[in-house]
mmCIF file of C-alpha atoms and ligand atoms in Angstrom:
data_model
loop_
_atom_site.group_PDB
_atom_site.id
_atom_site.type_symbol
_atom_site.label_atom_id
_atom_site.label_comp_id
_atom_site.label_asym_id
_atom_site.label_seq_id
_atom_site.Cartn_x
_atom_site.Cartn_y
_atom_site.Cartn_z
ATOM 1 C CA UNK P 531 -24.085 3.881 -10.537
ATOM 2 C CA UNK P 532 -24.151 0.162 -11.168
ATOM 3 C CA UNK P 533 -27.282 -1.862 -9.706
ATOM 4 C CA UNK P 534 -25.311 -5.486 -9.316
ATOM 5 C CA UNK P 535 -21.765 -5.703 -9.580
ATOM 6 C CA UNK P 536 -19.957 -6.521 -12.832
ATOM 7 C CA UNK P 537 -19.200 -10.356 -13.780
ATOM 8 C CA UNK P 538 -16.219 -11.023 -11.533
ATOM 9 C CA UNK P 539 -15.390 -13.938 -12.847
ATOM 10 C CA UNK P 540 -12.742 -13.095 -15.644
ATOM 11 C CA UNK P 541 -10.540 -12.005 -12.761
ATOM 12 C CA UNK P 542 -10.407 -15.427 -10.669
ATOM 13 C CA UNK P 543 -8.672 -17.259 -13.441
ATOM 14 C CA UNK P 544 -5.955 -14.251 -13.801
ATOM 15 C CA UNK P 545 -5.433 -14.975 -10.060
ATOM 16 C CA UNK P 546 -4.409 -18.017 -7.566
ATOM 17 C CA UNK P 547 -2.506 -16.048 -4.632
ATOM 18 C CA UNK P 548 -3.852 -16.874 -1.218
ATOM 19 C CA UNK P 549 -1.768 -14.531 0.171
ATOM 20 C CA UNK P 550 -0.182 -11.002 -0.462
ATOM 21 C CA UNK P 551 2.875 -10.547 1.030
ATOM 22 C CA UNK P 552 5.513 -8.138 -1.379
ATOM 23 C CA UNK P 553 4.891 -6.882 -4.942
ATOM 24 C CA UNK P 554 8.461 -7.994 -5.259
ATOM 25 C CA UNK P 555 7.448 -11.018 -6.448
ATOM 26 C CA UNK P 556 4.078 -10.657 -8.284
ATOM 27 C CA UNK P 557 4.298 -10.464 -12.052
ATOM 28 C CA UNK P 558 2.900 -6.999 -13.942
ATOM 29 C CA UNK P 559 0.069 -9.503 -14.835
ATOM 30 C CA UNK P 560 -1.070 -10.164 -11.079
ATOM 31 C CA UNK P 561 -0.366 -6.568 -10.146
ATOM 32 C CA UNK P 562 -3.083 -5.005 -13.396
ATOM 33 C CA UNK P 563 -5.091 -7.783 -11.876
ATOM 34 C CA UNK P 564 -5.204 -6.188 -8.541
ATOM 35 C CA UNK P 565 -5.704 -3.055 -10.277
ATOM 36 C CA UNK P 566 -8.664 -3.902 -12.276
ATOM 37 C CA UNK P 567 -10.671 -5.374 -9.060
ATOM 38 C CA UNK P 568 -9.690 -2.060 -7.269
ATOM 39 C CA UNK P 569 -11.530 0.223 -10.031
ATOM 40 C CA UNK P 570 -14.394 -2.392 -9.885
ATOM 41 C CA UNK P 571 -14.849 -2.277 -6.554
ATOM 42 C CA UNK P 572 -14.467 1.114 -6.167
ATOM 43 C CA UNK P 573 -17.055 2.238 -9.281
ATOM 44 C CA UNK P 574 -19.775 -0.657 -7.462
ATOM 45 C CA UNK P 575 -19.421 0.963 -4.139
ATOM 46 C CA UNK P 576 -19.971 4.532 -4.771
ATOM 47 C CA UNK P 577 -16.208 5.212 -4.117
ATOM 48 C CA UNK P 578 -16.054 2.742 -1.427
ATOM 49 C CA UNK P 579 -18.583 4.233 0.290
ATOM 50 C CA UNK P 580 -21.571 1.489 -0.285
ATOM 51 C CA UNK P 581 -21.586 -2.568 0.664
ATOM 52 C CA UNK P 582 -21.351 -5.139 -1.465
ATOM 53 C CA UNK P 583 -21.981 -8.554 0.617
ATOM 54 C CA UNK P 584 -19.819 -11.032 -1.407
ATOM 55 C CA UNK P 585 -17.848 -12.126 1.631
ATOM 56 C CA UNK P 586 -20.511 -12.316 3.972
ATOM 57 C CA UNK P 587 -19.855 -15.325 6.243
ATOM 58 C CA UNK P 588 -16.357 -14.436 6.941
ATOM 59 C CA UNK P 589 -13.953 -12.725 9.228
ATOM 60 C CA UNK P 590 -10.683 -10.472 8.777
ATOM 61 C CA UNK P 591 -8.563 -10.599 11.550
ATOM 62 C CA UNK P 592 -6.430 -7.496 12.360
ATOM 63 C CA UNK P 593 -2.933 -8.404 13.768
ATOM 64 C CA UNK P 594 -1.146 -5.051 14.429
ATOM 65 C CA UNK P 595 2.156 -4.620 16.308
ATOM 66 C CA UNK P 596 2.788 -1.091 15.244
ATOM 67 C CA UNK P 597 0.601 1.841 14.564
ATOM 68 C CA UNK P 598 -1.623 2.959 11.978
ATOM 69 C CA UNK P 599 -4.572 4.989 10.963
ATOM 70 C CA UNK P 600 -5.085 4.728 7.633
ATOM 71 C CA UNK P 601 -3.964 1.565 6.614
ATOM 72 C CA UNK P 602 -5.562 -0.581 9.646
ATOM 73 C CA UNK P 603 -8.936 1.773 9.350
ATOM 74 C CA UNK P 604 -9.463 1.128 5.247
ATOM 75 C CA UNK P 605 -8.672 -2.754 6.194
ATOM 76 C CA UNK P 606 -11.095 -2.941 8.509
ATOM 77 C CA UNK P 607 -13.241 -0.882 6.370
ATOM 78 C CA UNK P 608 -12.862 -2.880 3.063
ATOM 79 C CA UNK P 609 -13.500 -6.139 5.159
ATOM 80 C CA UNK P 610 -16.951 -4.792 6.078
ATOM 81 C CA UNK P 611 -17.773 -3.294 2.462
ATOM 82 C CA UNK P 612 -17.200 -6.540 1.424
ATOM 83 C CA UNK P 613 -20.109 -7.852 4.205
ATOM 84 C CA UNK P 614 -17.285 -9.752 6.103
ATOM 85 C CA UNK P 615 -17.009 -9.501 10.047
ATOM 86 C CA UNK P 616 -13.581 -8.279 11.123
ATOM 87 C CA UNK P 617 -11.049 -8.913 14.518
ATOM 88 C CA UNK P 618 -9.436 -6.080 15.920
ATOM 89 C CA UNK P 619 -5.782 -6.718 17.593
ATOM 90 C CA UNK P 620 -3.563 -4.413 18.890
ATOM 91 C CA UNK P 621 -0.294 -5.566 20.598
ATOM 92 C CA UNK P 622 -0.810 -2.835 23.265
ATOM 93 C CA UNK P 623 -3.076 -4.202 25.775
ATOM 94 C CA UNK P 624 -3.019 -7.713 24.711
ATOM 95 C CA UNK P 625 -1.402 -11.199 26.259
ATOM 96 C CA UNK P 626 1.784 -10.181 24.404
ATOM 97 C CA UNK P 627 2.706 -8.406 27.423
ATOM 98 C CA UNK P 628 2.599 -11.516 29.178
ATOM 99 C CA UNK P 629 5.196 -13.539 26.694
ATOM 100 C CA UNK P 630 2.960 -14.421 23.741
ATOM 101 C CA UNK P 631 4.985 -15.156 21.376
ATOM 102 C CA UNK P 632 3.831 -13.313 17.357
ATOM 103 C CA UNK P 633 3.303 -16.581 16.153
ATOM 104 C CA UNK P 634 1.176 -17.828 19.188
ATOM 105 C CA UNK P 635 -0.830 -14.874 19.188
ATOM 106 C CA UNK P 636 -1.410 -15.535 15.077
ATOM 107 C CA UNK P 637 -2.781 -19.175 15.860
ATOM 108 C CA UNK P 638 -4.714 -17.981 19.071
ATOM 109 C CA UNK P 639 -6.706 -15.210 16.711
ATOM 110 C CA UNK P 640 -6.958 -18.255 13.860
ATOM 111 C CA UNK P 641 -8.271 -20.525 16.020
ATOM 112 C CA UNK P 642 -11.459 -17.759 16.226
ATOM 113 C CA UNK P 643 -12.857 -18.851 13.105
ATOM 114 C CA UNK P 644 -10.420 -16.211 10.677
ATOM 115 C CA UNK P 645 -10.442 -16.438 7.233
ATOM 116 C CA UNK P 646 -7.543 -13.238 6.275
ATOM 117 C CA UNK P 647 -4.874 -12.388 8.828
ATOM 118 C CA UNK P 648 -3.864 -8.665 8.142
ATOM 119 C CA UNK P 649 -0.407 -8.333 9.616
ATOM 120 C CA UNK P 650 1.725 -4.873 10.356
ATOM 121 C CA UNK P 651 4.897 -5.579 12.315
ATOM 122 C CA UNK P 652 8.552 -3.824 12.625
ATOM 123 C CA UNK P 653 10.832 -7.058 11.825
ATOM 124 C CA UNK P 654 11.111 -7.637 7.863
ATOM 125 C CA UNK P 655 9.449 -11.244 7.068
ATOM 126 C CA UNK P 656 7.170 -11.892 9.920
ATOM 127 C CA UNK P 657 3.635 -11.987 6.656
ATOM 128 C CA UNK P 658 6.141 -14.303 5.369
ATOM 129 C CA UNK P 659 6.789 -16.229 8.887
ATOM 130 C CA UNK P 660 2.627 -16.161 9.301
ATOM 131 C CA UNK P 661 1.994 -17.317 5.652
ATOM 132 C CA UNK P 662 4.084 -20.788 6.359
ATOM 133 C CA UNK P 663 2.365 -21.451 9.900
ATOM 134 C CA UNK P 664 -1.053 -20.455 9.754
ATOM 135 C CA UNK P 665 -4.244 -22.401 7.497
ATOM 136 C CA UNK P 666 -5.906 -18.653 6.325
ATOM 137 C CA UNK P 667 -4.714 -15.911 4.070
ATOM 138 C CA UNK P 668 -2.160 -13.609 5.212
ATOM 139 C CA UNK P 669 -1.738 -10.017 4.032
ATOM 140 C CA UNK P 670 1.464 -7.753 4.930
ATOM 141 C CA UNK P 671 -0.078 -4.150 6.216
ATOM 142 C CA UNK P 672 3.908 -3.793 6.380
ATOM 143 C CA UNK P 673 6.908 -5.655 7.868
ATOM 144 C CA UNK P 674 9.633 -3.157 9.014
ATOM 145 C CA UNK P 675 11.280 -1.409 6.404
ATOM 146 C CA UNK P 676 10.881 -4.342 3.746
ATOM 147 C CA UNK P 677 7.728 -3.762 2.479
ATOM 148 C CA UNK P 678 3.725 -2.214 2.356
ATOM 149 C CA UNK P 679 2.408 -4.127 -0.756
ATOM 150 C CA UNK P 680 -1.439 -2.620 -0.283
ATOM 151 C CA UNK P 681 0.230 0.906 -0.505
ATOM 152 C CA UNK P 682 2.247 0.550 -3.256
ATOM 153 C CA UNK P 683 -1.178 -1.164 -5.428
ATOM 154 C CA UNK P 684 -3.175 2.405 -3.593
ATOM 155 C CA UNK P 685 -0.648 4.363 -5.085
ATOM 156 C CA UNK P 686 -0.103 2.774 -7.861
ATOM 157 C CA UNK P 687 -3.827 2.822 -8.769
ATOM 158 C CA UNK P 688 -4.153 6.424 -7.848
ATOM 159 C CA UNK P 689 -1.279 7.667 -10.726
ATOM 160 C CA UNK P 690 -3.506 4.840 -13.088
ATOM 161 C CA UNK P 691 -6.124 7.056 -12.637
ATOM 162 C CA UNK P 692 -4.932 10.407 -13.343
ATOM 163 C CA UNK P 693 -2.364 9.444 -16.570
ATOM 164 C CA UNK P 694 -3.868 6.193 -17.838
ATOM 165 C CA UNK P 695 -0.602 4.016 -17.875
ATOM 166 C CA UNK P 696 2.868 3.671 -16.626
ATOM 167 C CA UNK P 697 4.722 3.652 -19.656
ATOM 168 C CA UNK P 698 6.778 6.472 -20.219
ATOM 169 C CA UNK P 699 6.328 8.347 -16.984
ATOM 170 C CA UNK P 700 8.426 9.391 -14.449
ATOM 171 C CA UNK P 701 8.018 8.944 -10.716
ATOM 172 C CA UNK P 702 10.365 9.528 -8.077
ATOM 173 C CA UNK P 703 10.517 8.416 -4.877
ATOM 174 C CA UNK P 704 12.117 11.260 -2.373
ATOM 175 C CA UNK P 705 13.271 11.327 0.985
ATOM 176 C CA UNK P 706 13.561 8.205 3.757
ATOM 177 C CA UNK P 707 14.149 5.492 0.728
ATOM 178 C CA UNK P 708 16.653 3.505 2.971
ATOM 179 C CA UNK P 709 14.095 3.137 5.919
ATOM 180 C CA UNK P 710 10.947 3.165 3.793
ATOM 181 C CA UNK P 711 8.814 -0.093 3.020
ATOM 182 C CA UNK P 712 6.265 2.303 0.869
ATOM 183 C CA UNK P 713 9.054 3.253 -1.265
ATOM 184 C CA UNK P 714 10.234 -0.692 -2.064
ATOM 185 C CA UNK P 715 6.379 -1.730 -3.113
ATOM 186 C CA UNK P 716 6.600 1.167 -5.224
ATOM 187 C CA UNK P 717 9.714 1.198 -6.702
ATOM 188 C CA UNK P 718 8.425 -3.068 -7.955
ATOM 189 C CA UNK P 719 5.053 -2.060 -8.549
ATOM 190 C CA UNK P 720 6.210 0.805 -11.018
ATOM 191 C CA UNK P 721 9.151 -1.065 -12.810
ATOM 192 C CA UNK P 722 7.072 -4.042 -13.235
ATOM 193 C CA UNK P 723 4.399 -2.148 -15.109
ATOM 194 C CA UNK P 724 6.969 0.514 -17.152
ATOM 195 C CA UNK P 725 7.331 3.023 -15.251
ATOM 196 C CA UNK P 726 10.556 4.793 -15.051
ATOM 197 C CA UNK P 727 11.561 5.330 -11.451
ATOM 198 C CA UNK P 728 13.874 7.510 -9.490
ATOM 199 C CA UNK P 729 14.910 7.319 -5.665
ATOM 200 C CA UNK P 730 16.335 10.518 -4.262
ATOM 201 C CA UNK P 731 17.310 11.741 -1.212
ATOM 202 C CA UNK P 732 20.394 12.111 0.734
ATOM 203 C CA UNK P 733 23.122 10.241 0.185
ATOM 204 C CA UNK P 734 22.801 8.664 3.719
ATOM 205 C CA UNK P 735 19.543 7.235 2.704
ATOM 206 C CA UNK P 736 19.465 6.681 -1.018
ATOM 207 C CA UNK P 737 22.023 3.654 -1.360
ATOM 208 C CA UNK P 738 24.139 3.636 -4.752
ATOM 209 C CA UNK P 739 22.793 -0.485 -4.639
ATOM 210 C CA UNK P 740 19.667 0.997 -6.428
ATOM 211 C CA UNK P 741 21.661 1.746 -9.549
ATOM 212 C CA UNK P 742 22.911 -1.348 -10.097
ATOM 213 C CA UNK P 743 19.352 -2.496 -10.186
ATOM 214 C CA UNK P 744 18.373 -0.004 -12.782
ATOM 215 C CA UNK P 745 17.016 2.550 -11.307
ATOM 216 C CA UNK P 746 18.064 5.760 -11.208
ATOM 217 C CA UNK P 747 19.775 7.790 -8.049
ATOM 218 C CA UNK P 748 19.177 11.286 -7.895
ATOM 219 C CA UNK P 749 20.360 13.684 -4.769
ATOM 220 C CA UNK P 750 19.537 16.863 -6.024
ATOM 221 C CA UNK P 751 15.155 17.277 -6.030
ATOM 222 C CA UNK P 752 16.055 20.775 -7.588
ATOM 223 C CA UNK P 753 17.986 18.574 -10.711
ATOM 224 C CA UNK P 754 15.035 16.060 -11.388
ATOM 225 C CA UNK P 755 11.687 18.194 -10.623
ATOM 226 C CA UNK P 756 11.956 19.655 -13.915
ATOM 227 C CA UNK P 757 11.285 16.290 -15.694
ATOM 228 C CA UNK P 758 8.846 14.515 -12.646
ATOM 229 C CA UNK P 759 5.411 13.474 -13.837
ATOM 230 C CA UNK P 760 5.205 12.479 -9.999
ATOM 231 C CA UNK P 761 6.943 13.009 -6.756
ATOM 232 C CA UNK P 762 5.774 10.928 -3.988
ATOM 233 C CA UNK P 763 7.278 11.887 -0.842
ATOM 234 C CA UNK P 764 8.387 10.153 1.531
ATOM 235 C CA UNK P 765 8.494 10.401 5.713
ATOM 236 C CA UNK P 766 11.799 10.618 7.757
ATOM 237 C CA UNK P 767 11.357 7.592 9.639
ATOM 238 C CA UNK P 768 13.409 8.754 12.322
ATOM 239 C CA UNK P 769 12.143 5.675 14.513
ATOM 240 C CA UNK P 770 13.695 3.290 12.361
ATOM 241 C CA UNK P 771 16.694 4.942 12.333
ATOM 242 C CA UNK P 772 20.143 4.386 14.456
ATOM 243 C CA UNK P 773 21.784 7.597 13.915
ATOM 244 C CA UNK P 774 20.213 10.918 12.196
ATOM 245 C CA UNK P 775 21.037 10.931 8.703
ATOM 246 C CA UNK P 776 21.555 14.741 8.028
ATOM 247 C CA UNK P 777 22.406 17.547 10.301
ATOM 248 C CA UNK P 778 19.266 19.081 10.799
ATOM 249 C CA UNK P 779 15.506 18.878 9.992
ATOM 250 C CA UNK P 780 15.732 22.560 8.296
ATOM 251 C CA UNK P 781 18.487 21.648 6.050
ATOM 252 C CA UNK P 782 16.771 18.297 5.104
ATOM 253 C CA UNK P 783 13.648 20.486 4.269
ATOM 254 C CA UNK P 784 15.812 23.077 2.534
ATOM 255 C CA UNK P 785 16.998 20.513 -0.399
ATOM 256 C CA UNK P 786 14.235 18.023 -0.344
ATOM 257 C CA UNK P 787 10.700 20.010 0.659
ATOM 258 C CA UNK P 788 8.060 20.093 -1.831
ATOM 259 C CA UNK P 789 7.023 24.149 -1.588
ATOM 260 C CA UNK P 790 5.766 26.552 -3.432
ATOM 261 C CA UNK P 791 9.034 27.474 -5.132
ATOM 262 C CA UNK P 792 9.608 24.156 -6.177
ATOM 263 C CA UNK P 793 6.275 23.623 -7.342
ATOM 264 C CA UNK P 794 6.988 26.724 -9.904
ATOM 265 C CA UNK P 795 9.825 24.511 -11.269
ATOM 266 C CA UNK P 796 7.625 21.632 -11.971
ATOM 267 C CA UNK P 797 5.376 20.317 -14.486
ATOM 268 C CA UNK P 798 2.108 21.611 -14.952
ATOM 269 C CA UNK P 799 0.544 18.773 -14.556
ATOM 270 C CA UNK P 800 2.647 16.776 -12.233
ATOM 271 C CA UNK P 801 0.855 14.123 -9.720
ATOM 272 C CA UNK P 802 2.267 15.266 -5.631
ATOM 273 C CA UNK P 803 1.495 12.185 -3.315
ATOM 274 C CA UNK P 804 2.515 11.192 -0.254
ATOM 275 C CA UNK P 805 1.739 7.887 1.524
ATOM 276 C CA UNK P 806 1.216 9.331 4.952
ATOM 277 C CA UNK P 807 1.036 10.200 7.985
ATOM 278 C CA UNK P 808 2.998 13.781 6.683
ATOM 279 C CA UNK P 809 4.932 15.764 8.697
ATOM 280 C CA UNK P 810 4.460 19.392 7.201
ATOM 281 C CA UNK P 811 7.003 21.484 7.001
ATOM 282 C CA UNK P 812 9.538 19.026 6.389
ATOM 283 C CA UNK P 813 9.073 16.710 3.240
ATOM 284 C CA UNK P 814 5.824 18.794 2.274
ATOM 285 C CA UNK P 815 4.737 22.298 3.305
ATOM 286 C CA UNK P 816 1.059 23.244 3.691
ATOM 287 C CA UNK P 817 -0.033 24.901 0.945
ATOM 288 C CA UNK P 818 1.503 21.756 -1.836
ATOM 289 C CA UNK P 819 -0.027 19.198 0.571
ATOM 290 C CA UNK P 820 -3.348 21.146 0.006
ATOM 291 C CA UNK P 821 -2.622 22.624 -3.047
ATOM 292 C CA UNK P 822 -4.705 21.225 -6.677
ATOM 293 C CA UNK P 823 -2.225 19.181 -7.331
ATOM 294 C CA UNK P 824 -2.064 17.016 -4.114
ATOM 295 C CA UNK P 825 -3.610 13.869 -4.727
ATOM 296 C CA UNK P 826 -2.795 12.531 -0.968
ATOM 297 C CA UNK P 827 -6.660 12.168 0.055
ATOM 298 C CA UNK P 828 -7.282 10.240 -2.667
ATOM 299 C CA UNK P 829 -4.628 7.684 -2.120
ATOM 300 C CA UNK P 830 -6.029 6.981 1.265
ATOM 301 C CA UNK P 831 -9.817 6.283 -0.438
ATOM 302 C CA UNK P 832 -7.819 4.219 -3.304
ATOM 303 C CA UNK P 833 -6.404 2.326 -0.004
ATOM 304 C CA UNK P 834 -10.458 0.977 0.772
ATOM 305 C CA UNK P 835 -10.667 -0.271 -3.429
ATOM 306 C CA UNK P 836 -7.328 -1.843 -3.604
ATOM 307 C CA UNK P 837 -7.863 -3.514 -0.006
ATOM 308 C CA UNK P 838 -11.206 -4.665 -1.120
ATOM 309 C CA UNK P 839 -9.619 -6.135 -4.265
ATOM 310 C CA UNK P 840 -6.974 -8.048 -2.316
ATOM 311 C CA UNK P 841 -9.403 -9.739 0.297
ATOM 312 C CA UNK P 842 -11.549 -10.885 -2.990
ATOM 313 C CA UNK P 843 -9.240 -11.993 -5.014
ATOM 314 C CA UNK P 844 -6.899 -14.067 -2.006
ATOM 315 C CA UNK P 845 -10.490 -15.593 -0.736
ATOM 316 C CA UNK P 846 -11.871 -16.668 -4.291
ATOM 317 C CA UNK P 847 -7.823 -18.863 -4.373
ATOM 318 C CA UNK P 848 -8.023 -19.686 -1.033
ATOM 319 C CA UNK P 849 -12.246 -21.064 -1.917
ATOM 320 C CA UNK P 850 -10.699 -23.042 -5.285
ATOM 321 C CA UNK P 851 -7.508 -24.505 -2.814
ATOM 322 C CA UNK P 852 -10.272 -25.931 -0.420
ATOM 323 C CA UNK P 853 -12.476 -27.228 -3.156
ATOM 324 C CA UNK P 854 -14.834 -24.417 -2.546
ATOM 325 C CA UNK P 855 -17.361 -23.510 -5.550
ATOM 326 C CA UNK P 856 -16.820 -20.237 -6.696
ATOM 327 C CA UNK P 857 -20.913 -19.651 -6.433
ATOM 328 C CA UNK P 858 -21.032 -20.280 -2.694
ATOM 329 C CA UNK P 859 -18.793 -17.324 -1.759
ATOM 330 C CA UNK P 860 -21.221 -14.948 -3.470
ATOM 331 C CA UNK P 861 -24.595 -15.151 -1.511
ATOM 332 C CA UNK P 862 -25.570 -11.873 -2.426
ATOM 333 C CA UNK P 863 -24.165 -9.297 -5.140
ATOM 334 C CA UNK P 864 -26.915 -6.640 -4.498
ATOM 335 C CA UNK P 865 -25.471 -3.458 -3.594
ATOM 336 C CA UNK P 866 -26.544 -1.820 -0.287
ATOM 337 C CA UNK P 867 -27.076 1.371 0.842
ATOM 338 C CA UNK P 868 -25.926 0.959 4.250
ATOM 339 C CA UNK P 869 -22.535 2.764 4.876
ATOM 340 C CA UNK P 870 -20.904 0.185 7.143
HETATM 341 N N1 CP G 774 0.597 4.923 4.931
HETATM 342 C C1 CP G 774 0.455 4.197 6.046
HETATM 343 O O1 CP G 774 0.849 3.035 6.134
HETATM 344 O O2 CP G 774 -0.187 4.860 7.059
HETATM 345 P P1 CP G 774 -0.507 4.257 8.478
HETATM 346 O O3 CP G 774 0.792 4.056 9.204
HETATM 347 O O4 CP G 774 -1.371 5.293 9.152
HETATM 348 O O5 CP G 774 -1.235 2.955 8.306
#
């Protein structure tokens, strides 16, 4: 275990983001970047479970308009590993009720003194929306079905782990692709960096569109599992959806469930993930979802690193775009042994 934390510095100049709003548009350069930190941060912290005060001094604001446990949790979480203080909104229970309008509210909780907005809300664009009218740094904890950046760098980080690089692997995405933002930052993140992705599902919510953008359609799991290095499965996000996009839950689970049969079919070795929250039974059954090769509870501890990363690396841009000496935002690099 490290005593200090490793020379940071190397990693400012390979970044000048000062917010994070889609891997869409990062290059593989800024995404390895992300990466990097992530591992850093995590090795220096124990796995995330130690402080390091380099943010000390400022505040992460919380702005979320739809639920979450993990993803709000490890924000919050990272925010304070990192010695900042952190804001916690939820739309329930707030002055929204009263005809606030999203931007209003994202000025009102500015105004406080924040330095990072952290923004989760159903309509595609709104991190975008916050990025042109507010002063701080704006990260997307995921805007409708568009897009979860921080996910797709957790997962992404987690299959790093495990098989070293991206380049000749093969991932597919499976299930909910047409309603899921996980499976968009993923599907960027793992093209950008060489991976070679597939989307499968059910033809109701795999559109043919992805072909023509190079990626592979699949609607048979039983066809592909054979030559998977990793499955990451996705949720039927039956909230986001107008009409049901297969007869029945049992038949969806029939063709698409990752079980114990299937996992007989598939690689020895092969990576099962799942972004959460998972609804056993139907894109997962118990025993794969707690079976050796489920990787799940490790994705949500790569979520702390890779959240830690991004609040470093958009404050050290956001310190050089004010003028800010990259010194002063680093009043202490001990590590601590307090847990929170
Ligand atoms: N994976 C994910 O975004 O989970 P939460 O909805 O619990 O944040």
């Amino acid at each position: 275990m490290p005593d200090t934390l490793p020379d940071l510095t190397p990693y400012r100049a390979r970044w000048n983001r000062r917010h994070l709003l889609d891997l869409e548009s990062l290059s593989a350069d800024e995404i390895v970047t992300l990466l990097d930190v992530a591992q850093v941060m995590k090795e220096a912290t124990g796995g995330c479970r130690r402080k390091i005060s380099l943010l000390q001094g400022k505040t992460c604001a919380n702005l979320f308009f739809e639920n979450s446990t993990r993803t709000r949790n490890s924000f919050s979480l990272a925010a304070k590993r990192l010695g900042a203080d952190t804001v916690e909104f939820g739309s329930s229970g707030s002055s929204v009720a009263k005809g606030e309008t999203y931007v209003d509210t994202a000025k009102t909780i500015e105004a406080m003194g924040v330095d990072w907005v952290v923004t989760r809300h159903s309509t595609p664009g709104t991190p975008h929306l916050l990025a042109r009218e507010l002063d701080c740094c704006v990260l997307n904890a995921g805007d409708g079905p568009h897009e979860h950046p921080t996910q797709g760098l957790l997962d992404l980080l987690t299959i790093r782990q495990h098989r070293g690089s991206f380049e000749g692997l093969t991932v597919a995405m499976v299930g909910d692709i047409a309603h899921s933002r996980t499976a968009r930052s993923n599907i960027w993140g793992l093209h950008k960096l060489g991976a070679h992705v597939i989307v499968c599902g059910p033809p109701t919510l795999v559109s043919e569109r992805w072909r023509e953008l190079g990626f592979e359609v699949a609607h048979h799991l039983d066809e592909i599992l054979p030559r998977c290095d990793v499955l990451n499965l996705l949720r039927i996000q039956f909230e986001r959806q107008k009409a049901r996009p297969f007869p029945s839950v049992h038949e969806y689970a029939a063709l698409y469930a990752m079980n114990a049969a299937r996992m007989k079919k598939a690689r020895k070795d092969i990576l099962i993930m799942a972004p959460g929250p998972i609804n056993r039974g139907v894109e997962i059954t118990p025993e794969v979802a707690d079976g050796p090769h489920s990787v799940i509870l490790e994705q949500v501890n790569n979520g702390i690193a890779v959240r830690m990363a991004a609040l470093w690396l958009l404050a050290a841009a956001d310190d050089a775009h004010r003028g800010i000496a990259p010194n002063s935002q680093e009043p202490n690099t001990n590590i601590s042994g307090s847990t929170s």
